[in-house]
Amino acid sequence: MRWLTALILCFSVAVSADPLLVAKQRFTLDKFTTENGQTIAPVNIGWEAYGTLNSDKSNAILITHFFSGSSHAAGKYHTEDAAAGYWDAIIGPDKAIDTNKFYVISSDTLVNANVFDPKVITTGPATINPATSKPYGLAFPVVTIGDFVEVQKALLDSLGIDKLHAVIGPSMGSFQAIEWAVRYPDKVERLLPVIGSAYMDNYSAIKLQRWAYPILQDPAWQGGDYYDKGQPWQGLSTALAYITQDALHPDGFNPRYAAFSTDKALHQDIRALPQAWQQLLAQARQRAAKQDANHILYLVRASQLWRAGMGDNWQQALGRVKAKTLFLPASGDLLLPPALSQHSVKVMQAAGNSAQYGEIPGSFGHLDGVLGISTVASQISDFLK
Amino acid sequence: MRWLTALILCFSVAVSADPLLVAKQRFTLDKFTTENGQTIAPVNIGWEAYGTLNSDKSNAILITHFFSGSSHAAGKYHTEDAAAGYWDAIIGPDKAIDTNKFYVISSDTLVNANVFDPKVITTGPATINPATSKPYGLAFPVVTIGDFVEVQKALLDSLGIDKLHAVIGPSMGSFQAIEWAVRYPDKVERLLPVIGSAYMDNYSAIKLQRWAYPILQDPAWQGGDYYDKGQPWQGLSTALAYITQDALHPDGFNPRYAAFSTDKALHQDIRALPQAWQQLLAQARQRAAKQDANHILYLVRASQLWRAGMGDNWQQALGRVKAKTLFLPASGDLLLPPALSQHSVKVMQAAGNSAQYGEIPGSFGHLDGVLGISTVASQISDFLK
């Protein structure tokens, strides 16, 4: 989406003329057993880091990425890169998450959406299964937010990092951050779920099923076994178009698209597709080039199944969190509305955690958690002290 | 949807033990020319009325129906009917829209969704085209909210009704009500758009395109020419399921569906469909039995193209309204959010109309404009004085 890239660019240019240069690294786990008892061997994920790990390894902050995101949270790979990482406005030297003080680490999740981005390293249905020398396809096991966290834990263990000054993530990244604090209460000192929630409600989970639907209905999806025939582009692009809309508030969405009222063809022919729709789809098609349809289905499922602790009682699981906590939903978020963060905070407070709450202003809805993150930079910086 | 029916039933039972009995009537126009210059011959629509037209025909109130609705706004056809008309809570003897005083008339729109409901009379793509003796299919012209209003106008002309005490309608009915007041400012004394808007924004119009998508992608849709082969049930049911969700607020939606977290199959098999999703689809499939897929596409288009006056400048068109006006959006509406009503009111006020504004409380979102209408009964009754 050109305008999003342009916006991200504006933010990063405004904040830093001399970008942090970063390199992608690879972490390999020879064997990983999922929460549901399946084995994946090997698991590879990409990661990057900003800042320097101190001698007692006590200054690490983990950043966990959103649904369509990757480990590229800050900096650029090359000075001439068009855009920096998605949270470059708050991660870097002297920024809210100050890389002069902190060692900030960010990793790609399992089943990352952007599996065909050369800068993303992930393991999922599009990965070659060593047992068959073909992509896993739907033979890849269902993975959960808990699995994402366990792979990150193995990465941090490999680096000898035993404690995290903070875990911070937007959207699906907030799910991972919360799960870290629930599973490893003694390892997580601060928890900052941005545009997030400690659980997925039915309404949002069904919305996500609506993202999956165009892929599942595309004849080119072939029951998930399309790797030698080409992707279900129509279904994938449509899914990505829906994600774009659902992540935006009407105030941010409306001005970007052609008005229906002046779209003359719509009056004359019921078969005519709205210009605004075609525009949205064309943007989505560009993004689809780096993505895999099955990976979207797995991310949908992982998100649908999310609740803190991954068990029968997310409220009780939240009670295990020892971290100092700050929830930061976006005021205009229609995808994971502030009510979900508010409910999460109340449950934590009832369990004795003095969780704090703030809102990110803006007109982009859910996306304000990425595009508008600089508006809460000082809150984040204070929270990390 | 059983629980909705049950809810509607609760309301009507609470309000009246002795229901108004009503009969459907038919209005025929031998020939109708659409806004876009196409001819439909003949046009038939159903209508019903509650109360008695006074001798100078000055006590008529027109009710215009919502997207999935029909002319059955109040009363029952038989005392043993399970549910009364959708606004029975406010239409009837001694109710907010008092049929002891007013002659309340309600008509089916063109391309009504429920074309296979024996109590609905409409003309649309599923209607037999006398020229071919086959259903029109997509040869049926694109119709607009303006066309809906012109057919209603012909009906009222046929009854000798020259002035309306009020035009009142929810959702898509609000579009028709506003268009009445714009086109015939001297005929409409009061305008009451409920859960409505004087225009469709891009965000909502794209949402509606997402209702159309499952129909358009269903192979059984056959380019709209399916009448001798059977409906695209999968696409139609999915569209109706989306409509149900989009018309509800999470607070009203969540408790009605099975929790994802305890849906064990979802953890084990990526192919498993969520129980909540299946439940939503099963309810939609029941409603689909009375509906036609092409009619949904035409209603989507009519709604997408909506703006007051149907021209290039809806703000200017609103300036023509002479009616005393009250907008009543629902506080939790996510389909046509209060912001749309607020914007409409501001534009009218800027043009010198002292339009009033109120909100319908509740947890059902858009549907509070139907299910929760009794909460604003006294406001409506005062407004009609």
mmCIF file with all atom_site columns, C-alpha atoms in Angstrom, chain A residues 35-36 38 138-140 142-144 200-207 209-211 213-214 216-219 221 223 234-235 238 241-243 245-246 248-250 253-274 276-277 280 294 297-298 301 304-307 310-312 334 337, chain B residues 35-36 38 138-140 142-144 200-207 209-211 213-214 216-219 221 223 234-235 238 241-243 245-246 248-250 253-274 276-277 280 294 297-298 301 304-307 310-312 334 337:
data_model
loop_
_atom_site.group_PDB
_atom_site.id
_atom_site.type_symbol
_atom_site.label_atom_id
_atom_site.label_alt_id
_atom_site.label_comp_id
_atom_site.label_asym_id
_atom_site.label_entity_id
_atom_site.label_seq_id
_atom_site.pdbx_PDB_ins_code
_atom_site.Cartn_x
_atom_site.Cartn_y
_atom_site.Cartn_z
_atom_site.occupancy
_atom_site.B_iso_or_equiv
_atom_site.pdbx_formal_charge
_atom_site.auth_seq_id
_atom_site.auth_comp_id
_atom_site.auth_asym_id
_atom_site.auth_atom_id
_atom_site.pdbx_PDB_model_num
ATOM 1   C CA . GLU A 1 35  ? 1.504   -27.392 22.034  1.00 0.00 ? 35  GLU A CA 1
ATOM 2   C CA . ASN A 1 36  ? -0.659  -29.975 20.305  1.00 0.00 ? 36  ASN A CA 1
ATOM 3   C CA . GLN A 1 38  ? 3.254   -32.404 16.743  1.00 0.00 ? 38  GLN A CA 1
ATOM 4   C CA . LEU A 1 138 ? -1.740  -28.470 5.345   1.00 0.00 ? 138 LEU A CA 1
ATOM 5   C CA . ALA A 1 139 ? 0.380   -31.273 6.829   1.00 0.00 ? 139 ALA A CA 1
ATOM 6   C CA . PHE A 1 140 ? 1.976   -28.478 8.848   1.00 0.00 ? 140 PHE A CA 1
ATOM 7   C CA . VAL A 1 142 ? -1.828  -26.009 13.781  1.00 0.00 ? 142 VAL A CA 1
ATOM 8   C CA . VAL A 1 143 ? 0.377   -23.658 15.795  1.00 0.00 ? 143 VAL A CA 1
ATOM 9   C CA . THR A 1 144 ? -0.621  -21.291 18.562  1.00 0.00 ? 144 THR A CA 1
ATOM 10  C CA . MET A 1 200 ? -9.992  -13.126 21.405  1.00 0.00 ? 200 MET A CA 1
ATOM 11  C CA . ASP A 1 201 ? -13.746 -12.650 21.540  1.00 0.00 ? 201 ASP A CA 1
ATOM 12  C CA . ASN A 1 202 ? -16.167 -14.449 19.207  1.00 0.00 ? 202 ASN A CA 1
ATOM 13  C CA . TYR A 1 203 ? -16.880 -11.296 17.239  1.00 0.00 ? 203 TYR A CA 1
ATOM 14  C CA . SER A 1 204 ? -13.219 -10.732 16.341  1.00 0.00 ? 204 SER A CA 1
ATOM 15  C CA . ALA A 1 205 ? -12.571 -14.449 15.774  1.00 0.00 ? 205 ALA A CA 1
ATOM 16  C CA . ILE A 1 206 ? -15.437 -14.618 13.254  1.00 0.00 ? 206 ILE A CA 1
ATOM 17  C CA . LYS A 1 207 ? -14.096 -11.488 11.557  1.00 0.00 ? 207 LYS A CA 1
ATOM 18  C CA . GLN A 1 209 ? -12.738 -16.368 9.651   1.00 0.00 ? 209 GLN A CA 1
ATOM 19  C CA . ARG A 1 210 ? -14.027 -13.890 7.078   1.00 0.00 ? 210 ARG A CA 1
ATOM 20  C CA . TRP A 1 211 ? -10.396 -13.195 6.138   1.00 0.00 ? 211 TRP A CA 1
ATOM 21  C CA . TYR A 1 213 ? -13.057 -17.434 3.575   1.00 0.00 ? 213 TYR A CA 1
ATOM 22  C CA . PRO A 1 214 ? -11.928 -15.971 0.205   1.00 0.00 ? 214 PRO A CA 1
ATOM 23  C CA . LEU A 1 216 ? -10.813 -21.324 1.253   1.00 0.00 ? 216 LEU A CA 1
ATOM 24  C CA . GLN A 1 217 ? -13.337 -20.623 -1.544  1.00 0.00 ? 217 GLN A CA 1
ATOM 25  C CA . ASP A 1 218 ? -10.778 -19.899 -4.254  1.00 0.00 ? 218 ASP A CA 1
ATOM 26  C CA . PRO A 1 219 ? -10.676 -22.959 -6.556  1.00 0.00 ? 219 PRO A CA 1
ATOM 27  C CA . TRP A 1 221 ? -6.456  -22.988 -3.262  1.00 0.00 ? 221 TRP A CA 1
ATOM 28  C CA . GLY A 1 223 ? -7.400  -27.806 -0.515  1.00 0.00 ? 223 GLY A CA 1
ATOM 29  C CA . GLN A 1 234 ? -7.695  -13.922 -5.955  1.00 0.00 ? 234 GLN A CA 1
ATOM 30  C CA . GLY A 1 235 ? -8.465  -15.384 -2.547  1.00 0.00 ? 235 GLY A CA 1
ATOM 31  C CA . THR A 1 238 ? -9.135  -10.448 -1.159  1.00 0.00 ? 238 THR A CA 1
ATOM 32  C CA . ALA A 1 241 ? -7.839  -6.299  1.256   1.00 0.00 ? 241 ALA A CA 1
ATOM 33  C CA . TYR A 1 242 ? -10.173 -7.219  4.132   1.00 0.00 ? 242 TYR A CA 1
ATOM 34  C CA . ILE A 1 243 ? -7.288  -7.058  6.592   1.00 0.00 ? 243 ILE A CA 1
ATOM 35  C CA . GLN A 1 245 ? -10.006 -2.340  5.809   1.00 0.00 ? 245 GLN A CA 1
ATOM 36  C CA . ASP A 1 246 ? -10.512 -3.986  9.184   1.00 0.00 ? 246 ASP A CA 1
ATOM 37  C CA . LEU A 1 248 ? -8.446  1.040   9.609   1.00 0.00 ? 248 LEU A CA 1
ATOM 38  C CA . HIS A 1 249 ? -11.031 3.425   11.025  1.00 0.00 ? 249 HIS A CA 1
ATOM 39  C CA . PRO A 1 250 ? -13.434 5.001   8.485   1.00 0.00 ? 250 PRO A CA 1
ATOM 40  C CA . PHE A 1 253 ? -9.992  4.756   5.226   1.00 0.00 ? 253 PHE A CA 1
ATOM 41  C CA . ASN A 1 254 ? -12.529 6.989   3.468   1.00 0.00 ? 254 ASN A CA 1
ATOM 42  C CA . PRO A 1 255 ? -10.255 9.653   1.929   1.00 0.00 ? 255 PRO A CA 1
ATOM 43  C CA . ARG A 1 256 ? -7.975  7.038   0.360   1.00 0.00 ? 256 ARG A CA 1
ATOM 44  C CA . TYR A 1 257 ? -10.540 5.526   -1.986  1.00 0.00 ? 257 TYR A CA 1
ATOM 45  C CA . ALA A 1 258 ? -12.632 6.672   -4.928  1.00 0.00 ? 258 ALA A CA 1
ATOM 46  C CA . ALA A 1 259 ? -16.177 7.782   -4.028  1.00 0.00 ? 259 ALA A CA 1
ATOM 47  C CA . PHE A 1 260 ? -18.950 5.355   -4.989  1.00 0.00 ? 260 PHE A CA 1
ATOM 48  C CA . SER A 1 261 ? -21.377 8.153   -5.797  1.00 0.00 ? 261 SER A CA 1
ATOM 49  C CA . THR A 1 262 ? -19.348 9.397   -8.780  1.00 0.00 ? 262 THR A CA 1
ATOM 50  C CA . ASP A 1 263 ? -18.565 5.876   -10.032 1.00 0.00 ? 263 ASP A CA 1
ATOM 51  C CA . LYS A 1 264 ? -20.877 6.045   -13.060 1.00 0.00 ? 264 LYS A CA 1
ATOM 52  C CA . ALA A 1 265 ? -20.485 2.418   -14.184 1.00 0.00 ? 265 ALA A CA 1
ATOM 53  C CA . LEU A 1 266 ? -22.091 1.232   -10.942 1.00 0.00 ? 266 LEU A CA 1
ATOM 54  C CA . HIS A 1 267 ? -25.350 2.917   -11.927 1.00 0.00 ? 267 HIS A CA 1
ATOM 55  C CA . GLN A 1 268 ? -25.432 1.333   -15.346 1.00 0.00 ? 268 GLN A CA 1
ATOM 56  C CA . ASP A 1 269 ? -24.300 -2.249  -14.797 1.00 0.00 ? 269 ASP A CA 1
ATOM 57  C CA . ILE A 1 270 ? -24.823 -4.460  -11.779 1.00 0.00 ? 270 ILE A CA 1
ATOM 58  C CA . ARG A 1 271 ? -21.715 -6.439  -12.846 1.00 0.00 ? 271 ARG A CA 1
ATOM 59  C CA . ALA A 1 272 ? -19.451 -3.379  -12.568 1.00 0.00 ? 272 ALA A CA 1
ATOM 60  C CA . LEU A 1 273 ? -16.986 -3.598  -9.699  1.00 0.00 ? 273 LEU A CA 1
ATOM 61  C CA . PRO A 1 274 ? -16.620 -0.431  -7.612  1.00 0.00 ? 274 PRO A CA 1
ATOM 62  C CA . ALA A 1 276 ? -12.720 1.813   -4.642  1.00 0.00 ? 276 ALA A CA 1
ATOM 63  C CA . TRP A 1 277 ? -12.897 -1.973  -4.377  1.00 0.00 ? 277 TRP A CA 1
ATOM 64  C CA . LEU A 1 280 ? -8.159  -1.820  -2.507  1.00 0.00 ? 280 LEU A CA 1
ATOM 65  C CA . ASN A 1 294 ? -1.846  -21.054 3.750   1.00 0.00 ? 294 ASN A CA 1
ATOM 66  C CA . LEU A 1 297 ? -4.902  -19.400 7.291   1.00 0.00 ? 297 LEU A CA 1
ATOM 67  C CA . TYR A 1 298 ? -2.483  -20.518 10.027  1.00 0.00 ? 298 TYR A CA 1
ATOM 68  C CA . ARG A 1 301 ? -6.186  -19.836 13.395  1.00 0.00 ? 301 ARG A CA 1
ATOM 69  C CA . GLN A 1 304 ? -8.611  -17.099 16.746  1.00 0.00 ? 304 GLN A CA 1
ATOM 70  C CA . LEU A 1 305 ? -7.428  -19.515 19.420  1.00 0.00 ? 305 LEU A CA 1
ATOM 71  C CA . TRP A 1 306 ? -5.723  -16.828 21.453  1.00 0.00 ? 306 TRP A CA 1
ATOM 72  C CA . ARG A 1 307 ? -6.442  -16.488 25.142  1.00 0.00 ? 307 ARG A CA 1
ATOM 73  C CA . MET A 1 310 ? -3.982  -21.081 26.163  1.00 0.00 ? 310 MET A CA 1
ATOM 74  C CA . GLY A 1 311 ? -6.133  -23.072 28.605  1.00 0.00 ? 311 GLY A CA 1
ATOM 75  C CA . ASP A 1 312 ? -9.694  -23.067 29.844  1.00 0.00 ? 312 ASP A CA 1
ATOM 76  C CA . LEU A 1 334 ? -12.474 -1.434  15.300  1.00 0.00 ? 334 LEU A CA 1
ATOM 77  C CA . PRO A 1 337 ? -11.415 -2.323  20.211  1.00 0.00 ? 337 PRO A CA 1
ATOM 78  C CA . GLU B 1 35  ? -33.487 6.844   -12.605 1.00 0.00 ? 35  GLU B CA 1
ATOM 79  C CA . ASN B 1 36  ? -31.038 5.391   -15.103 1.00 0.00 ? 36  ASN B CA 1
ATOM 80  C CA . GLN B 1 38  ? -34.528 1.755   -18.001 1.00 0.00 ? 38  GLN B CA 1
ATOM 81  C CA . LEU B 1 138 ? -29.052 -9.503  -14.334 1.00 0.00 ? 138 LEU B CA 1
ATOM 82  C CA . ALA B 1 139 ? -31.061 -8.015  -17.204 1.00 0.00 ? 139 ALA B CA 1
ATOM 83  C CA . PHE B 1 140 ? -32.973 -6.261  -14.412 1.00 0.00 ? 140 PHE B CA 1
ATOM 84  C CA . VAL B 1 142 ? -29.709 -1.259  -11.446 1.00 0.00 ? 142 VAL B CA 1
ATOM 85  C CA . VAL B 1 143 ? -32.186 0.463   -9.137  1.00 0.00 ? 143 VAL B CA 1
ATOM 86  C CA . THR B 1 144 ? -31.538 3.156   -6.568  1.00 0.00 ? 144 THR B CA 1
ATOM 87  C CA . MET B 1 200 ? -22.931 6.112   2.370   1.00 0.00 ? 200 MET B CA 1
ATOM 88  C CA . ASP B 1 201 ? -19.239 6.473   3.121   1.00 0.00 ? 201 ASP B CA 1
ATOM 89  C CA . ASN B 1 202 ? -16.558 4.408   1.360   1.00 0.00 ? 202 ASN B CA 1
ATOM 90  C CA . TYR B 1 203 ? -15.919 2.314   4.443   1.00 0.00 ? 203 TYR B CA 1
ATOM 91  C CA . SER B 1 204 ? -19.542 1.139   4.699   1.00 0.00 ? 204 SER B CA 1
ATOM 92  C CA . ALA B 1 205 ? -19.898 0.762   0.924   1.00 0.00 ? 205 ALA B CA 1
ATOM 93  C CA . ILE B 1 206 ? -16.856 -1.545  0.816   1.00 0.00 ? 206 ILE B CA 1
ATOM 94  C CA . LYS B 1 207 ? -18.288 -3.512  3.744   1.00 0.00 ? 207 LYS B CA 1
ATOM 95  C CA . GLN B 1 209 ? -19.189 -5.217  -1.304  1.00 0.00 ? 209 GLN B CA 1
ATOM 96  C CA . ARG B 1 210 ? -17.898 -7.845  1.106   1.00 0.00 ? 210 ARG B CA 1
ATOM 97  C CA . TRP B 1 211 ? -21.488 -9.054  1.501   1.00 0.00 ? 211 TRP B CA 1
ATOM 98  C CA . TYR B 1 213 ? -18.379 -11.184 -2.661  1.00 0.00 ? 213 TYR B CA 1
ATOM 99  C CA . PRO B 1 214 ? -19.368 -14.698 -1.483  1.00 0.00 ? 214 PRO B CA 1
ATOM 100 C CA . LEU B 1 216 ? -20.202 -13.417 -6.841  1.00 0.00 ? 216 LEU B CA 1
ATOM 101 C CA . GLN B 1 217 ? -17.542 -16.070 -6.099  1.00 0.00 ? 217 GLN B CA 1
ATOM 102 C CA . ASP B 1 218 ? -19.950 -18.979 -5.710  1.00 0.00 ? 218 ASP B CA 1
ATOM 103 C CA . PRO B 1 219 ? -19.705 -21.108 -8.892  1.00 0.00 ? 219 PRO B CA 1
ATOM 104 C CA . TRP B 1 221 ? -24.132 -18.108 -9.029  1.00 0.00 ? 221 TRP B CA 1
ATOM 105 C CA . GLY B 1 223 ? -23.060 -15.037 -13.607 1.00 0.00 ? 223 GLY B CA 1
ATOM 106 C CA . GLN B 1 234 ? -23.281 -21.240 -0.045  1.00 0.00 ? 234 GLN B CA 1
ATOM 107 C CA . GLY B 1 235 ? -22.662 -17.704 -1.279  1.00 0.00 ? 235 GLY B CA 1
ATOM 108 C CA . THR B 1 238 ? -22.414 -16.562 3.763   1.00 0.00 ? 238 THR B CA 1
ATOM 109 C CA . ALA B 1 241 ? -24.144 -14.482 7.935   1.00 0.00 ? 241 ALA B CA 1
ATOM 110 C CA . TYR B 1 242 ? -21.961 -11.416 7.336   1.00 0.00 ? 242 TYR B CA 1
ATOM 111 C CA . ILE B 1 243 ? -25.012 -9.169  7.431   1.00 0.00 ? 243 ILE B CA 1
ATOM 112 C CA . GLN B 1 245 ? -22.558 -10.043 12.278  1.00 0.00 ? 245 GLN B CA 1
ATOM 113 C CA . ASP B 1 246 ? -22.181 -6.544  10.853  1.00 0.00 ? 246 ASP B CA 1
ATOM 114 C CA . LEU B 1 248 ? -24.596 -6.561  15.734  1.00 0.00 ? 248 LEU B CA 1
ATOM 115 C CA . HIS B 1 249 ? -22.274 -5.124  18.354  1.00 0.00 ? 249 HIS B CA 1
ATOM 116 C CA . PRO B 1 250 ? -19.804 -7.580  19.962  1.00 0.00 ? 250 PRO B CA 1
ATOM 117 C CA . PHE B 1 253 ? -22.999 -11.034 19.326  1.00 0.00 ? 253 PHE B CA 1
ATOM 118 C CA . ASN B 1 254 ? -20.498 -12.758 21.612  1.00 0.00 ? 254 ASN B CA 1
ATOM 119 C CA . PRO B 1 255 ? -22.814 -14.592 24.034  1.00 0.00 ? 255 PRO B CA 1
ATOM 120 C CA . ARG B 1 256 ? -24.816 -16.158 21.187  1.00 0.00 ? 256 ARG B CA 1
ATOM 121 C CA . TYR B 1 257 ? -22.001 -18.247 19.725  1.00 0.00 ? 257 TYR B CA 1
ATOM 122 C CA . ALA B 1 258 ? -19.779 -21.110 20.861  1.00 0.00 ? 258 ALA B CA 1
ATOM 123 C CA . ALA B 1 259 ? -16.396 -20.045 22.257  1.00 0.00 ? 259 ALA B CA 1
ATOM 124 C CA . PHE B 1 260 ? -13.415 -20.676 19.973  1.00 0.00 ? 260 PHE B CA 1
ATOM 125 C CA . SER B 1 261 ? -11.135 -21.479 22.899  1.00 0.00 ? 261 SER B CA 1
ATOM 126 C CA . THR B 1 262 ? -13.012 -24.659 23.816  1.00 0.00 ? 262 THR B CA 1
ATOM 127 C CA . ASP B 1 263 ? -13.476 -25.747 20.198  1.00 0.00 ? 263 ASP B CA 1
ATOM 128 C CA . LYS B 1 264 ? -10.970 -28.633 20.349  1.00 0.00 ? 264 LYS B CA 1
ATOM 129 C CA . ALA B 1 265 ? -11.059 -29.557 16.646  1.00 0.00 ? 265 ALA B CA 1
ATOM 130 C CA . LEU B 1 266 ? -9.605  -26.151 15.757  1.00 0.00 ? 266 LEU B CA 1
ATOM 131 C CA . HIS B 1 267 ? -6.398  -27.020 17.603  1.00 0.00 ? 267 HIS B CA 1
ATOM 132 C CA . GLN B 1 268 ? -5.966  -30.329 15.845  1.00 0.00 ? 268 GLN B CA 1
ATOM 133 C CA . ASP B 1 269 ? -6.913  -29.652 12.244  1.00 0.00 ? 269 ASP B CA 1
ATOM 134 C CA . ILE B 1 270 ? -6.460  -26.484 10.229  1.00 0.00 ? 270 ILE B CA 1
ATOM 135 C CA . ARG B 1 271 ? -9.335  -27.641 7.986   1.00 0.00 ? 271 ARG B CA 1
ATOM 136 C CA . ALA B 1 272 ? -11.821 -27.675 10.893  1.00 0.00 ? 272 ALA B CA 1
ATOM 137 C CA . LEU B 1 273 ? -14.461 -24.967 10.664  1.00 0.00 ? 273 LEU B CA 1
ATOM 138 C CA . PRO B 1 274 ? -15.178 -23.100 13.912  1.00 0.00 ? 274 PRO B CA 1
ATOM 139 C CA . ALA B 1 276 ? -19.403 -20.520 16.036  1.00 0.00 ? 276 ALA B CA 1
ATOM 140 C CA . TRP B 1 277 ? -18.999 -20.027 12.292  1.00 0.00 ? 277 TRP B CA 1
ATOM 141 C CA . LEU B 1 280 ? -23.859 -18.481 12.222  1.00 0.00 ? 280 LEU B CA 1
ATOM 142 C CA . ASN B 1 294 ? -29.328 -11.532 -7.045  1.00 0.00 ? 294 ASN B CA 1
ATOM 143 C CA . LEU B 1 297 ? -26.621 -7.905  -5.002  1.00 0.00 ? 297 LEU B CA 1
ATOM 144 C CA . TYR B 1 298 ? -29.154 -5.279  -6.128  1.00 0.00 ? 298 TYR B CA 1
ATOM 145 C CA . ARG B 1 301 ? -25.737 -1.712  -5.023  1.00 0.00 ? 301 ARG B CA 1
ATOM 146 C CA . GLN B 1 304 ? -23.724 1.629   -1.926  1.00 0.00 ? 304 GLN B CA 1
ATOM 147 C CA . LEU B 1 305 ? -24.930 4.352   -4.282  1.00 0.00 ? 305 LEU B CA 1
ATOM 148 C CA . TRP B 1 306 ? -26.962 6.094   -1.619  1.00 0.00 ? 306 TRP B CA 1
ATOM 149 C CA . ARG B 1 307 ? -26.508 9.795   -1.044  1.00 0.00 ? 307 ARG B CA 1
ATOM 150 C CA . MET B 1 310 ? -28.722 10.938  -5.717  1.00 0.00 ? 310 MET B CA 1
ATOM 151 C CA . GLY B 1 311 ? -26.608 13.604  -7.425  1.00 0.00 ? 311 GLY B CA 1
ATOM 152 C CA . ASP B 1 312 ? -23.157 15.063  -7.085  1.00 0.00 ? 312 ASP B CA 1
ATOM 153 C CA . LEU B 1 334 ? -20.803 -0.480  13.850  1.00 0.00 ? 334 LEU B CA 1
ATOM 154 C CA . PRO B 1 337 ? -22.144 4.387   13.148  1.00 0.00 ? 337 PRO B CA 1
#
